[in-house]
Every structure is written in C-alpha cells, then in structure tokens.
Amino acid sequence: MIYYFSGTGNSRYAAEKIARKTGDRCVDIADIYKGKVKSVVGKSDVTGFVFPVYYGGLPEMVRRFVTNPEIKNRLGSYVFAVMTCGGSPQAANEKFEKAIGRSVDLCASVKMPDNYVIMYEPPAGEEALQLLRKADSKLSGLSDRILNRESYGAPAPFTKRATSLFMYMLYNPFRTTLFYRATDRCVGCGMCEKICPDNAIKMSGGKPKWVKNRCQHCTACINRCPQRAIEFGKLTEKRGRYNIMKLGQEESSE
Ligand SMILES: Cc1cc2nc3c(=O)[nH]c(=O)nc-3n(C[C@H](O)[C@H](O)[C@H](O)COP(=O)(O)O)c2cc1C
Ligand code: SF4
Ligand code: SF4
C-alpha cells in the first residue's frame, strides 16, 4: 500500500509511477480524511509514503497521518518514504522518521518542479519537462530498489538538520489562510473547494472563502485555478502557475 499526499500533482505522479512498477495500490491521504476512502485498508507486506517536502519537513496532514497509532500498527515489514521536493529536502527524512517513530528501509528525495509560487517563480515549459524526465529516471531506480526490498538512504548532515529545524518552525505560522483571495477573474466554478485537500475552502455567494485559520499551504488552489484567479497577498500576482497535468500544454494554450 502506498499512501500519498499531493497539492499540485508531483507526489501523486511519483506514487503512481512507483505503484505501476511495484504492483502496489495507491491511496490519497486527503481522501481518507475526507471519508472518500472508507478507512485505512488492510495490511500489506510493503507500506510506502510519498509526499512533498515543506519547509525542510513534512506536510501537517502527513505528520498527523503517520503519528496515528492505527497506521503504525498496520505498517508492512518493508517501509519506504519518497519525498518530492524542489531540490532542498534538508533533513525531511529525519523529520519523517521521527514522526513515524522508527527508521524506514528506504528514504529518498526526488527533485521535481518547485510549486511554491508564494516564494518563487515556478519552472515552466521545457525546464519543467526536463526536471520531470530526470525525476522519472530516479523514480524508476527507486522502484527497483523497493521491488528488491533494498535498504537505501543516508542520514542528513548536521548543517541540513540545523536548517530543517529552523525552517520547519516557520511552516506553522506561514500556513495562515489570511492572505488568500479570489480576484474578479473568478467565475465561481468551485474547483478550488473540490481540490483543497484540507477542506479549507467553502464556496459562498459564488466565490471561495477560506474557512480555516490554517491550511496545508499546498498551493493547489493558487496553482490549479483554471482562471488564475487566486492570489496570496501580492506575492503571487506577477508569477506563473504550476500544474503537472498541464505541462507541455502551456505553449498551445497561451
Ligand atoms: C509550503 C511549501 C513548502 C516547500 N518547502 C520546500 C522545501 O523546504 N524544500 C524543497 O526542496 N521544496 C520545497 N517545496 C517544493 C515542493 O516540495 C515540491 O514542489 C513538491 O514536489 C510539490 O509536490 P506536490 O505537487 O505533490 O504538491 C515547498 C512547497 C510548498 C508548497
Ligand atoms: S477555482 Fe478559481 S474560478 Fe473556480 S471558484 Fe475557485 S477561484 Fe473561482
Ligand atoms: S486552501 Fe489552498 S493552499 Fe490551503 S490546503 Fe487548500 S488548496 Fe492547499
């Protein structure tokens, strides 16, 4: 069983790639919390977790999920974690192992397009496609290691542990929903409400309202709104958007 969390599709893509090669089943952690998947099903020989690195650590929902005793009791004899990131995973591996309360057999990061549009311009076009091709090759290698039940992964050096410690403290205050807003471009389609993994958005009077003080900060609403109508304060106004499902189509749709 492979549990994944994904805002803009990278981790879902990675989980599905691994599952295709290993013959495992993928489940979206957000679907479990939303009650779309009845509960955590069965116990299999292999348990995998695929998720994005946030602030040198893991998304709140992933941390909540793996600290749940029900999950800990259902871990297989081989446990792996694959973390997608923009190239600086810091010591997210250690944060994950601390949360799950044990060392895992394979723990690796895979560089993919950085979706953190609140901080950076996301890669687009050929640059993003190239990152994806490199990720494909790394994911293929990792899938082979998983199939062979190999141990893989190295402890993070002290400097990365120190950076993770500092960065991860910023995640909670930064995942405020205070600065999200829908602009006049919003056509009230409701897609943002549907895709939010945290049920943090509710449509009201044909416009999205952020109904929680904090969310996962996954950027799905900002990056995937079909009208490009969601902004985070002024920070995102001049930036592009990242959506793995649309990669390669940017030129034709503009
Ligand atoms: C809130 C947030 C924090 C992030 N922090 C990091 C980070 O510390 N290091 C890094 O390399 N990438 C970071 N990223 C980039 C994502 O980890 C990366 O783009 C990931 O592949 C996105 O996965 P997803 O499409 O499955 O949501 C961050 C992204 C977000 C939204
Ligand atoms: S996805 Fe975009 S256009 Fe649709 S309701 Fe949300 S903000 Fe409006
Ligand atoms: S409100 Fe937006 S950024 Fe926050 S969890 Fe929902 S989709 Fe992700």
mmCIF file of C-alpha atoms and ligand atoms in Angstrom:
data_model
loop_
_atom_site.group_PDB
_atom_site.id
_atom_site.type_symbol
_atom_site.label_atom_id
_atom_site.label_comp_id
_atom_site.label_asym_id
_atom_site.label_seq_id
_atom_site.Cartn_x
_atom_site.Cartn_y
_atom_site.Cartn_z
ATOM 1 C CA MET A 1 0.000 0.000 0.000
ATOM 2 C CA ILE A 2 1.313 3.443 -0.932
ATOM 3 C CA TYR A 3 -0.143 6.452 0.880
ATOM 4 C CA TYR A 4 0.443 9.785 -0.792
ATOM 5 C CA PHE A 5 -0.287 13.457 -0.225
ATOM 6 C CA SER A 6 -0.074 15.882 -3.119
ATOM 7 C CA GLY A 7 -1.038 19.516 -3.712
ATOM 8 C CA THR A 8 -0.084 20.100 -7.329
ATOM 9 C CA GLY A 9 0.348 16.531 -8.537
ATOM 10 C CA ASN A 10 4.102 15.835 -8.274
ATOM 11 C CA SER A 11 3.821 13.396 -5.383
ATOM 12 C CA ARG A 12 0.772 11.739 -6.858
ATOM 13 C CA TYR A 13 2.685 11.321 -10.121
ATOM 14 C CA ALA A 14 5.627 9.823 -8.202
ATOM 15 C CA ALA A 15 3.390 7.483 -6.171
ATOM 16 C CA GLU A 16 1.615 6.240 -9.295
ATOM 17 C CA LYS A 17 4.905 5.674 -11.133
ATOM 18 C CA ILE A 18 6.225 3.568 -8.256
ATOM 19 C CA ALA A 19 2.928 1.691 -7.901
ATOM 20 C CA ARG A 20 2.854 0.820 -11.612
ATOM 21 C CA LYS A 21 6.267 -0.794 -11.326
ATOM 22 C CA THR A 22 5.820 -2.481 -7.942
ATOM 23 C CA GLY A 23 2.187 -3.521 -8.402
ATOM 24 C CA ASP A 24 1.142 -1.745 -5.185
ATOM 25 C CA ARG A 25 -2.050 0.204 -4.620
ATOM 26 C CA CYS A 26 -2.050 3.993 -4.105
ATOM 27 C CA VAL A 27 -4.330 5.833 -1.685
ATOM 28 C CA ASP A 28 -4.624 9.610 -1.299
ATOM 29 C CA ILE A 29 -4.301 10.530 2.397
ATOM 30 C CA ALA A 30 -6.644 13.504 1.850
ATOM 31 C CA ASP A 31 -9.313 11.098 0.518
ATOM 32 C CA ILE A 32 -9.055 9.104 3.745
ATOM 33 C CA TYR A 33 -9.633 12.234 5.836
ATOM 34 C CA LYS A 34 -12.481 13.321 3.556
ATOM 35 C CA GLY A 35 -14.125 9.911 4.019
ATOM 36 C CA LYS A 36 -13.914 9.125 0.279
ATOM 37 C CA VAL A 37 -11.899 6.032 1.079
ATOM 38 C CA LYS A 38 -13.636 4.159 3.900
ATOM 39 C CA SER A 39 -10.645 3.786 6.178
ATOM 40 C CA VAL A 40 -7.105 2.545 6.056
ATOM 41 C CA VAL A 41 -7.484 -0.747 4.292
ATOM 42 C CA GLY A 42 -5.763 -3.979 5.227
ATOM 43 C CA LYS A 43 -2.129 -4.604 5.931
ATOM 44 C CA SER A 44 0.315 -5.386 3.185
ATOM 45 C CA ASP A 45 3.906 -6.514 3.102
ATOM 46 C CA VAL A 46 5.094 -3.119 1.845
ATOM 47 C CA THR A 47 3.991 0.288 3.148
ATOM 48 C CA GLY A 48 5.086 3.388 1.283
ATOM 49 C CA PHE A 49 4.592 7.121 1.867
ATOM 50 C CA VAL A 50 5.019 9.685 -0.889
ATOM 51 C CA PHE A 51 4.676 13.385 -0.094
ATOM 52 C CA PRO A 52 6.206 16.811 -0.780
ATOM 53 C CA VAL A 53 8.868 18.402 1.412
ATOM 54 C CA TYR A 54 7.512 21.520 3.140
ATOM 55 C CA TYR A 55 9.973 23.820 4.925
ATOM 56 C CA GLY A 56 12.531 21.030 5.257
ATOM 57 C CA GLY A 57 9.891 18.772 6.831
ATOM 58 C CA LEU A 58 6.563 17.154 6.067
ATOM 59 C CA PRO A 59 3.047 18.484 5.435
ATOM 60 C CA GLU A 60 0.915 18.713 8.587
ATOM 61 C CA MET A 61 -1.563 16.176 7.184
ATOM 62 C CA VAL A 62 1.192 13.617 6.561
ATOM 63 C CA ARG A 63 2.591 14.157 10.049
ATOM 64 C CA ARG A 64 -0.904 13.718 11.531
ATOM 65 C CA PHE A 65 -1.452 10.559 9.470
ATOM 66 C CA VAL A 66 1.797 8.803 10.307
ATOM 67 C CA THR A 67 1.573 9.587 14.013
ATOM 68 C CA ASN A 68 -1.824 7.839 14.139
ATOM 69 C CA PRO A 69 -1.402 4.561 16.091
ATOM 70 C CA GLU A 70 -3.752 2.800 13.648
ATOM 71 C CA ILE A 71 -1.268 3.429 10.834
ATOM 72 C CA LYS A 72 1.721 2.457 12.944
ATOM 73 C CA ASN A 73 0.030 -0.888 13.701
ATOM 74 C CA ARG A 74 -0.539 -1.586 10.030
ATOM 75 C CA LEU A 75 2.941 -0.943 8.696
ATOM 76 C CA GLY A 76 4.315 -3.698 6.488
ATOM 77 C CA SER A 77 7.619 -5.432 7.061
ATOM 78 C CA TYR A 78 9.230 -3.117 4.478
ATOM 79 C CA VAL A 79 8.548 0.623 4.847
ATOM 80 C CA PHE A 80 9.644 3.327 2.435
ATOM 81 C CA ALA A 81 9.282 7.092 2.058
ATOM 82 C CA VAL A 82 9.770 9.048 -1.156
ATOM 83 C CA MET A 83 9.728 12.812 -0.743
ATOM 84 C CA THR A 84 9.310 15.058 -3.759
ATOM 85 C CA CYS A 85 10.933 18.472 -3.468
ATOM 86 C CA GLY A 86 12.289 21.466 -5.330
ATOM 87 C CA GLY A 87 15.881 20.423 -4.695
ATOM 88 C CA SER A 88 16.444 21.242 -0.997
ATOM 89 C CA PRO A 89 14.969 18.447 1.113
ATOM 90 C CA GLN A 90 17.243 19.406 4.039
ATOM 91 C CA ALA A 91 16.607 16.788 6.763
ATOM 92 C CA ALA A 92 12.970 15.990 5.913
ATOM 93 C CA ASN A 93 13.934 12.285 6.075
ATOM 94 C CA GLU A 94 14.693 12.650 9.781
ATOM 95 C CA LYS A 95 11.536 14.637 10.421
ATOM 96 C CA PHE A 96 9.576 11.801 8.797
ATOM 97 C CA GLU A 97 11.315 9.054 10.772
ATOM 98 C CA LYS A 98 10.784 10.996 13.980
ATOM 99 C CA ALA A 99 7.069 11.354 13.200
ATOM 100 C CA ILE A 100 6.576 7.684 12.347
ATOM 101 C CA GLY A 101 8.692 6.647 15.330
ATOM 102 C CA ARG A 102 11.082 4.280 13.560
ATOM 103 C CA SER A 103 13.720 4.209 10.886
ATOM 104 C CA VAL A 104 12.455 3.265 7.453
ATOM 105 C CA ASP A 105 14.029 0.856 4.957
ATOM 106 C CA LEU A 106 14.236 3.280 2.073
ATOM 107 C CA CYS A 107 14.028 7.057 2.347
ATOM 108 C CA ALA A 108 14.833 9.221 -0.648
ATOM 109 C CA SER A 109 14.054 12.622 -2.102
ATOM 110 C CA VAL A 110 13.288 13.279 -5.754
ATOM 111 C CA LYS A 111 13.764 16.717 -7.276
ATOM 112 C CA MET A 112 10.689 17.862 -9.190
ATOM 113 C CA PRO A 113 9.371 21.261 -10.315
ATOM 114 C CA ASP A 114 9.097 23.579 -7.273
ATOM 115 C CA ASN A 115 5.445 24.535 -6.802
ATOM 116 C CA TYR A 116 5.994 27.109 -4.039
ATOM 117 C CA VAL A 117 4.688 30.031 -6.064
ATOM 118 C CA ILE A 118 4.314 32.120 -2.891
ATOM 119 C CA MET A 119 8.125 32.262 -2.685
ATOM 120 C CA TYR A 120 9.447 31.514 -6.181
ATOM 121 C CA GLU A 121 8.592 31.639 -9.859
ATOM 122 C CA PRO A 122 7.646 28.031 -10.700
ATOM 123 C CA PRO A 123 9.521 26.352 -13.552
ATOM 124 C CA ALA A 124 7.573 26.093 -16.792
ATOM 125 C CA GLY A 125 7.827 24.648 -20.285
ATOM 126 C CA GLU A 126 10.992 22.778 -21.236
ATOM 127 C CA GLU A 127 12.667 23.478 -17.879
ATOM 128 C CA ALA A 128 9.822 21.757 -16.011
ATOM 129 C CA LEU A 129 9.649 18.881 -18.511
ATOM 130 C CA GLN A 130 13.376 18.259 -18.128
ATOM 131 C CA LEU A 131 13.025 18.118 -14.346
ATOM 132 C CA LEU A 132 10.244 15.599 -14.823
ATOM 133 C CA ARG A 133 12.348 13.433 -17.134
ATOM 134 C CA LYS A 134 15.152 13.357 -14.554
ATOM 135 C CA ALA A 135 12.615 12.552 -11.835
ATOM 136 C CA ASP A 136 11.282 9.684 -13.984
ATOM 137 C CA SER A 137 14.701 8.109 -14.114
ATOM 138 C CA LYS A 138 15.236 8.457 -10.343
ATOM 139 C CA LEU A 139 11.755 7.063 -9.636
ATOM 140 C CA SER A 140 12.430 4.084 -11.853
ATOM 141 C CA GLY A 141 15.641 3.315 -9.924
ATOM 142 C CA LEU A 142 13.877 3.710 -6.588
ATOM 143 C CA SER A 143 11.064 1.391 -7.716
ATOM 144 C CA ASP A 144 13.657 -1.293 -8.497
ATOM 145 C CA ARG A 145 15.164 -0.877 -5.045
ATOM 146 C CA ILE A 146 11.702 -1.184 -3.496
ATOM 147 C CA LEU A 147 10.981 -4.317 -5.539
ATOM 148 C CA ASN A 148 14.283 -5.796 -4.291
ATOM 149 C CA ARG A 149 13.479 -4.681 -0.699
ATOM 150 C CA GLU A 150 16.777 -2.812 -0.529
ATOM 151 C CA SER A 151 17.835 -0.521 2.302
ATOM 152 C CA TYR A 152 18.613 2.915 0.936
ATOM 153 C CA GLY A 153 19.135 6.438 2.242
ATOM 154 C CA ALA A 154 21.730 8.348 4.190
ATOM 155 C CA PRO A 155 21.431 10.356 7.398
ATOM 156 C CA ALA A 156 21.320 14.103 6.850
ATOM 157 C CA PRO A 157 24.496 16.028 7.737
ATOM 158 C CA PHE A 158 24.441 18.325 10.778
ATOM 159 C CA THR A 159 24.072 21.533 8.725
ATOM 160 C CA LYS A 160 20.941 20.199 6.970
ATOM 161 C CA ARG A 161 19.481 19.077 10.294
ATOM 162 C CA ALA A 162 20.031 22.557 11.713
ATOM 163 C CA THR A 163 18.451 24.208 8.645
ATOM 164 C CA SER A 164 15.454 21.859 8.786
ATOM 165 C CA LEU A 165 14.970 22.605 12.447
ATOM 166 C CA PHE A 166 14.850 26.331 11.806
ATOM 167 C CA MET A 167 12.844 26.186 8.552
ATOM 168 C CA TYR A 168 10.216 23.776 9.836
ATOM 169 C CA MET A 169 9.425 26.121 12.731
ATOM 170 C CA LEU A 170 8.273 28.638 10.106
ATOM 171 C CA TYR A 171 5.785 26.242 8.468
ATOM 172 C CA ASN A 172 3.034 26.563 11.057
ATOM 173 C CA PRO A 173 2.892 30.379 11.169
ATOM 174 C CA PHE A 174 3.254 30.608 7.375
ATOM 175 C CA ARG A 175 0.345 28.302 6.609
ATOM 176 C CA THR A 176 -2.107 31.007 7.557
ATOM 177 C CA THR A 177 -5.069 31.449 5.179
ATOM 178 C CA LEU A 178 -5.303 35.194 5.936
ATOM 179 C CA PHE A 179 -3.808 36.319 2.636
ATOM 180 C CA TYR A 180 -5.629 34.094 0.133
ATOM 181 C CA ARG A 181 -8.140 35.904 -2.050
ATOM 182 C CA ALA A 182 -10.092 35.346 -5.249
ATOM 183 C CA THR A 183 -9.872 38.140 -7.806
ATOM 184 C CA ASP A 184 -12.504 39.340 -10.286
ATOM 185 C CA ARG A 185 -11.320 36.648 -12.703
ATOM 186 C CA CYS A 186 -13.110 34.044 -10.519
ATOM 187 C CA VAL A 187 -16.095 32.525 -12.343
ATOM 188 C CA GLY A 188 -17.380 30.566 -9.350
ATOM 189 C CA CYS A 189 -16.652 27.118 -10.802
ATOM 190 C CA GLY A 190 -15.998 25.623 -7.335
ATOM 191 C CA MET A 191 -12.912 23.701 -8.393
ATOM 192 C CA CYS A 192 -10.765 25.178 -5.601
ATOM 193 C CA GLU A 193 -13.240 23.934 -2.983
ATOM 194 C CA LYS A 194 -13.225 20.478 -4.552
ATOM 195 C CA ILE A 195 -9.459 20.054 -4.815
ATOM 196 C CA CYS A 196 -8.456 21.519 -1.443
ATOM 197 C CA PRO A 197 -7.085 18.520 0.468
ATOM 198 C CA ASP A 198 -7.855 20.186 3.803
ATOM 199 C CA ASN A 199 -11.498 21.299 3.299
ATOM 200 C CA ALA A 200 -10.209 24.803 3.981
ATOM 201 C CA ILE A 201 -12.272 26.413 1.186
ATOM 202 C CA LYS A 202 -16.054 26.730 1.022
ATOM 203 C CA MET A 203 -17.972 28.420 -1.791
ATOM 204 C CA SER A 204 -20.142 31.246 -0.538
ATOM 205 C CA GLY A 205 -22.127 33.551 -2.823
ATOM 206 C CA GLY A 206 -20.353 32.064 -5.841
ATOM 207 C CA LYS A 207 -16.861 32.861 -4.505
ATOM 208 C CA PRO A 208 -14.359 30.838 -2.478
ATOM 209 C CA LYS A 209 -13.982 31.631 1.211
ATOM 210 C CA TRP A 210 -11.098 30.313 3.288
ATOM 211 C CA VAL A 211 -12.849 28.890 6.334
ATOM 212 C CA LYS A 212 -9.897 27.693 8.399
ATOM 213 C CA ASN A 213 -7.199 29.796 10.044
ATOM 214 C CA ARG A 214 -4.516 27.451 8.793
ATOM 215 C CA CYS A 215 -4.341 25.086 5.834
ATOM 216 C CA GLN A 216 -1.742 22.685 4.465
ATOM 217 C CA HIS A 217 -0.295 25.507 2.308
ATOM 218 C CA CYS A 218 -0.123 23.028 -0.570
ATOM 219 C CA THR A 219 -0.688 25.777 -3.215
ATOM 220 C CA ALA A 220 -3.204 23.606 -5.119
ATOM 221 C CA CYS A 221 -5.842 26.351 -5.111
ATOM 222 C CA ILE A 222 -3.419 29.024 -6.352
ATOM 223 C CA ASN A 223 -1.677 26.864 -8.932
ATOM 224 C CA ARG A 224 -4.656 24.935 -10.284
ATOM 225 C CA CYS A 225 -7.444 27.538 -10.503
ATOM 226 C CA PRO A 226 -8.383 27.410 -14.208
ATOM 227 C CA GLN A 227 -8.943 31.194 -14.257
ATOM 228 C CA ARG A 228 -5.691 32.019 -12.412
ATOM 229 C CA ALA A 229 -7.948 33.905 -10.021
ATOM 230 C CA ILE A 230 -6.351 33.069 -6.664
ATOM 231 C CA GLU A 231 -3.604 35.191 -5.154
ATOM 232 C CA PHE A 232 -1.683 35.109 -1.886
ATOM 233 C CA GLY A 233 -1.482 38.780 -0.993
ATOM 234 C CA LYS A 234 0.582 40.476 -3.666
ATOM 235 C CA LEU A 235 3.314 37.827 -3.685
ATOM 236 C CA THR A 236 1.815 35.708 -6.449
ATOM 237 C CA GLU A 237 0.438 38.450 -8.687
ATOM 238 C CA LYS A 238 3.319 38.504 -11.148
ATOM 239 C CA ARG A 239 4.198 34.819 -11.038
ATOM 240 C CA GLY A 240 3.251 31.953 -13.317
ATOM 241 C CA ARG A 241 1.427 28.881 -12.091
ATOM 242 C CA TYR A 242 2.462 25.235 -11.820
ATOM 243 C CA ASN A 243 0.235 22.313 -12.709
ATOM 244 C CA ILE A 244 1.802 18.993 -13.655
ATOM 245 C CA MET A 245 -1.350 17.996 -15.559
ATOM 246 C CA LYS A 246 -0.874 20.972 -17.892
ATOM 247 C CA LEU A 247 2.864 20.578 -18.522
ATOM 248 C CA GLY A 248 3.660 20.649 -22.210
ATOM 249 C CA GLN A 249 0.334 22.363 -22.974
ATOM 250 C CA GLU A 250 1.394 25.865 -21.876
ATOM 251 C CA GLU A 251 2.550 26.982 -25.300
ATOM 252 C CA SER A 252 -0.586 25.766 -27.063
ATOM 253 C CA SER A 253 -2.999 27.291 -24.524
ATOM 254 C CA GLU A 254 -1.416 30.777 -24.468
HETATM 255 C C1 LIG B 1 4.633 25.144 1.612
HETATM 256 C C2 LIG B 1 5.716 24.598 0.733
HETATM 257 C C3 LIG B 1 6.996 24.456 1.244
HETATM 258 C C4 LIG B 1 8.008 23.899 0.456
HETATM 259 N N1 LIG B 1 9.241 23.710 1.014
HETATM 260 C C5 LIG B 1 10.215 23.115 0.291
HETATM 261 C C6 LIG B 1 11.495 22.850 0.874
HETATM 262 O O1 LIG B 1 11.751 23.120 2.059
HETATM 263 N N2 LIG B 1 12.443 22.265 0.105
HETATM 264 C C7 LIG B 1 12.215 21.930 -1.211
HETATM 265 O O2 LIG B 1 13.118 21.420 -1.866
HETATM 266 N N3 LIG B 1 10.995 22.149 -1.792
HETATM 267 C C8 LIG B 1 10.001 22.724 -1.065
HETATM 268 N N4 LIG B 1 8.752 22.932 -1.630
HETATM 269 C C9 LIG B 1 8.509 22.442 -3.026
HETATM 270 C C10 LIG B 1 7.722 21.127 -3.041
HETATM 271 O O3 LIG B 1 8.228 20.237 -2.072
HETATM 272 C C11 LIG B 1 7.768 20.429 -4.405
HETATM 273 O O4 LIG B 1 7.457 21.267 -5.457
HETATM 274 C C12 LIG B 1 6.864 19.207 -4.415
HETATM 275 O O5 LIG B 1 7.260 18.348 -5.461
HETATM 276 C C13 LIG B 1 5.387 19.529 -4.584
HETATM 277 O O6 LIG B 1 4.673 18.330 -4.550
HETATM 278 P P1 LIG B 1 3.138 18.190 -4.926
HETATM 279 O O7 LIG B 1 2.986 18.632 -6.363
HETATM 280 O O8 LIG B 1 2.865 16.745 -4.784
HETATM 281 O O9 LIG B 1 2.340 19.030 -4.007
HETATM 282 C C14 LIG B 1 7.737 23.509 -0.889
HETATM 283 C C15 LIG B 1 6.448 23.682 -1.400
HETATM 284 C C16 LIG B 1 5.450 24.222 -0.610
HETATM 285 C C17 LIG B 1 4.069 24.387 -1.183
HETATM 286 S S1 SF4 B 2 -11.212 27.550 -8.966
HETATM 287 FE FE1 SF4 B 2 -10.812 29.696 -9.474
HETATM 288 S S2 SF4 B 2 -12.517 30.291 -10.807
HETATM 289 FE FE2 SF4 B 2 -13.128 28.402 -9.781
HETATM 290 S S3 SF4 B 2 -14.238 29.105 -7.933
HETATM 291 FE FE3 SF4 B 2 -12.101 28.799 -7.328
HETATM 292 S S4 SF4 B 2 -11.181 30.824 -7.593
HETATM 293 FE FE4 SF4 B 2 -13.087 30.866 -8.718
HETATM 294 S S1 SF4 B 3 -6.567 26.376 0.912
HETATM 295 FE FE1 SF4 B 3 -5.352 26.163 -0.931
HETATM 296 S S2 SF4 B 3 -3.229 26.024 -0.192
HETATM 297 FE FE2 SF4 B 3 -4.559 25.653 1.562
HETATM 298 S S3 SF4 B 3 -4.769 23.409 1.670
HETATM 299 FE FE3 SF4 B 3 -6.498 24.194 0.480
HETATM 300 S S4 SF4 B 3 -5.820 24.079 -1.651
HETATM 301 FE FE4 SF4 B 3 -3.981 23.896 -0.343
#
